mmCIF file of C-alpha atoms in Angstrom:
data_model
loop_
_atom_site.group_PDB
_atom_site.id
_atom_site.type_symbol
_atom_site.label_atom_id
_atom_site.label_comp_id
_atom_site.label_asym_id
_atom_site.label_seq_id
_atom_site.Cartn_x
_atom_site.Cartn_y
_atom_site.Cartn_z
ATOM 1 C CA GLN A 782 6.985 -16.871 7.413
ATOM 2 C CA VAL A 783 4.502 -14.029 6.997
ATOM 3 C CA GLN A 784 1.931 -13.834 4.184
ATOM 4 C CA LEU A 785 0.459 -10.635 3.068
ATOM 5 C CA ALA A 786 -2.913 -10.850 1.187
ATOM 6 C CA GLU A 787 -3.817 -7.943 -0.966
ATOM 7 C CA SER A 788 -7.154 -7.007 -2.492
ATOM 8 C CA GLY A 789 -9.016 -4.019 -3.940
ATOM 9 C CA GLY A 790 -7.167 -3.300 -7.243
ATOM 10 C CA GLY A 791 -8.992 -2.856 -10.492
ATOM 11 C CA LEU A 792 -9.794 -0.538 -13.389
ATOM 12 C CA VAL A 793 -11.233 2.900 -12.575
ATOM 13 C CA GLN A 794 -11.643 6.072 -14.650
ATOM 14 C CA ALA A 795 -9.584 9.214 -13.880
ATOM 15 C CA GLY A 796 -10.993 11.036 -10.984
ATOM 16 C CA GLY A 797 -12.316 7.842 -9.418
ATOM 17 C CA SER A 798 -11.424 6.046 -6.166
ATOM 18 C CA LEU A 799 -10.176 2.670 -5.044
ATOM 19 C CA ARG A 800 -9.331 1.248 -1.661
ATOM 20 C CA LEU A 801 -6.544 -1.374 -1.307
ATOM 21 C CA SER A 802 -6.422 -3.787 1.701
ATOM 22 C CA CYS A 803 -3.562 -5.904 2.821
ATOM 23 C CA THR A 804 -4.062 -8.382 5.602
ATOM 24 C CA ALA A 805 -1.139 -10.073 7.420
ATOM 25 C CA SER A 806 -1.006 -13.773 8.518
ATOM 26 C CA ARG A 807 0.162 -12.689 11.998
ATOM 27 C CA SER A 808 -0.391 -9.765 14.361
ATOM 28 C CA SER A 809 0.332 -6.541 12.526
ATOM 29 C CA SER A 810 1.069 -4.864 15.871
ATOM 30 C CA SER A 811 4.472 -6.804 15.717
ATOM 31 C CA PHE A 812 5.459 -4.843 12.754
ATOM 32 C CA ASN A 813 7.565 -1.720 12.768
ATOM 33 C CA ALA A 814 5.862 -0.244 9.659
ATOM 34 C CA MET A 815 3.402 -1.385 6.940
ATOM 35 C CA GLY A 816 2.627 0.266 3.723
ATOM 36 C CA TRP A 817 2.550 0.210 -0.127
ATOM 37 C CA HIS A 818 4.952 0.477 -2.986
ATOM 38 C CA ARG A 819 4.069 0.523 -6.653
ATOM 39 C CA GLN A 820 5.834 -0.257 -9.859
ATOM 40 C CA ALA A 821 4.724 0.977 -13.307
ATOM 41 C CA PRO A 822 6.022 -0.615 -16.497
ATOM 42 C CA GLY A 823 9.589 0.440 -17.324
ATOM 43 C CA LYS A 824 9.903 2.245 -13.906
ATOM 44 C CA PRO A 825 11.536 1.381 -10.665
ATOM 45 C CA ARG A 826 9.515 0.457 -7.605
ATOM 46 C CA GLU A 827 8.658 3.505 -5.506
ATOM 47 C CA LEU A 828 7.261 3.986 -2.054
ATOM 48 C CA VAL A 829 3.801 5.212 -2.070
ATOM 49 C CA ALA A 830 2.765 5.442 1.643
ATOM 50 C CA ALA A 831 3.852 3.959 4.947
ATOM 51 C CA ILE A 832 2.462 3.899 8.472
ATOM 52 C CA GLY A 833 4.470 3.192 11.569
ATOM 53 C CA SER A 834 3.477 1.255 14.572
ATOM 54 C CA GLY A 835 2.720 4.483 16.446
ATOM 55 C CA GLY A 836 0.525 5.853 13.570
ATOM 56 C CA ARG A 837 2.971 8.141 11.946
ATOM 57 C CA THR A 838 2.544 8.232 8.184
ATOM 58 C CA ASN A 839 4.696 9.053 5.195
ATOM 59 C CA TYR A 840 3.579 9.724 1.590
ATOM 60 C CA ALA A 841 5.177 10.149 -1.790
ATOM 61 C CA ASP A 842 4.857 13.764 -2.951
ATOM 62 C CA SER A 843 2.937 12.633 -5.971
ATOM 63 C CA VAL A 844 -0.014 11.190 -3.826
ATOM 64 C CA LYS A 845 -0.134 13.702 -0.909
ATOM 65 C CA GLY A 846 -3.686 15.025 -0.492
ATOM 66 C CA ARG A 847 -5.129 12.196 -2.592
ATOM 67 C CA PHE A 848 -4.160 8.947 -0.867
ATOM 68 C CA THR A 849 -4.703 8.115 2.852
ATOM 69 C CA ILE A 850 -3.084 5.114 4.553
ATOM 70 C CA SER A 851 -4.457 3.614 7.646
ATOM 71 C CA ARG A 852 -3.900 0.630 9.928
ATOM 72 C CA ASP A 853 -6.234 -1.672 11.894
ATOM 73 C CA ASN A 854 -4.155 -3.828 14.154
ATOM 74 C CA GLN A 855 -7.159 -5.744 15.432
ATOM 75 C CA LYS A 856 -7.828 -6.919 11.785
ATOM 76 C CA ASN A 857 -4.010 -7.199 11.019
ATOM 77 C CA THR A 858 -4.865 -5.052 8.021
ATOM 78 C CA VAL A 859 -3.404 -1.904 6.400
ATOM 79 C CA TYR A 860 -5.574 0.057 3.927
ATOM 80 C CA LEU A 861 -4.794 2.587 1.142
ATOM 81 C CA GLN A 862 -7.670 4.742 0.236
ATOM 82 C CA MET A 863 -6.892 6.260 -3.176
ATOM 83 C CA ASN A 864 -9.069 9.235 -4.343
ATOM 84 C CA SER A 865 -8.795 11.535 -7.408
ATOM 85 C CA LEU A 866 -6.868 8.799 -9.262
ATOM 86 C CA LYS A 867 -4.830 9.824 -12.264
ATOM 87 C CA PRO A 868 -3.538 7.801 -15.232
ATOM 88 C CA GLU A 869 -0.104 8.074 -13.862
ATOM 89 C CA ASP A 870 -1.099 6.164 -10.713
ATOM 90 C CA THR A 871 -1.459 3.026 -12.982
ATOM 91 C CA ALA A 872 0.942 0.417 -11.577
ATOM 92 C CA VAL A 873 1.152 -2.825 -9.703
ATOM 93 C CA TYR A 874 0.761 -2.066 -6.019
ATOM 94 C CA TYR A 875 2.693 -4.128 -3.458
ATOM 95 C CA CYS A 876 1.986 -4.297 0.247
ATOM 96 C CA PHE A 877 5.030 -4.545 2.602
ATOM 97 C CA ALA A 878 5.516 -5.212 6.335
ATOM 98 C CA ASP A 879 8.732 -4.278 8.038
ATOM 99 C CA SER A 880 9.269 -6.659 10.946
ATOM 100 C CA TYR A 881 12.476 -4.975 12.196
ATOM 101 C CA VAL A 882 14.535 -8.006 10.951
ATOM 102 C CA LEU A 883 13.004 -8.779 7.458
ATOM 103 C CA ASP A 884 10.696 -7.116 5.063
ATOM 104 C CA TYR A 885 7.733 -9.097 3.771
ATOM 105 C CA TRP A 886 5.893 -8.388 0.488
ATOM 106 C CA GLY A 887 2.548 -9.209 -0.946
ATOM 107 C CA GLN A 888 2.062 -10.664 -4.455
ATOM 108 C CA GLY A 889 0.942 -7.274 -5.923
ATOM 109 C CA THR A 890 -2.349 -5.963 -7.134
ATOM 110 C CA GLN A 891 -2.909 -4.105 -10.480
ATOM 111 C CA VAL A 892 -4.474 -0.673 -10.472
ATOM 112 C CA THR A 893 -5.316 0.725 -13.803
ATOM 113 C CA VAL A 894 -6.593 4.300 -14.355
ATOM 114 C CA SER A 895 -8.100 5.116 -17.609
ATOM 115 C CA SER A 896 -8.057 8.687 -19.019
#
């Protein structure tokens, strides 16, 4: 069983920045991909950003140019740097790790952007 521990959420004004962190309980180099989804009230969960084992990244169109995902396998951690935040970025953000066989999920961290 893999645990993913998230941190870094909170309340920020529009235009501000936050950095989310997600640390895995085992070596992150064993995962195919890690990343973040988010879910706003009344909306389906959507992929925000992902990073593969080789460093290839993928972003939702709505966050391109504002969010940056990175991965530190020595710390078993994936980061999501979020800049120029907008009220529509308000959601619960969930970390995930794809182990080739199973997907693991964090408990979620709330991000609230005030206008």
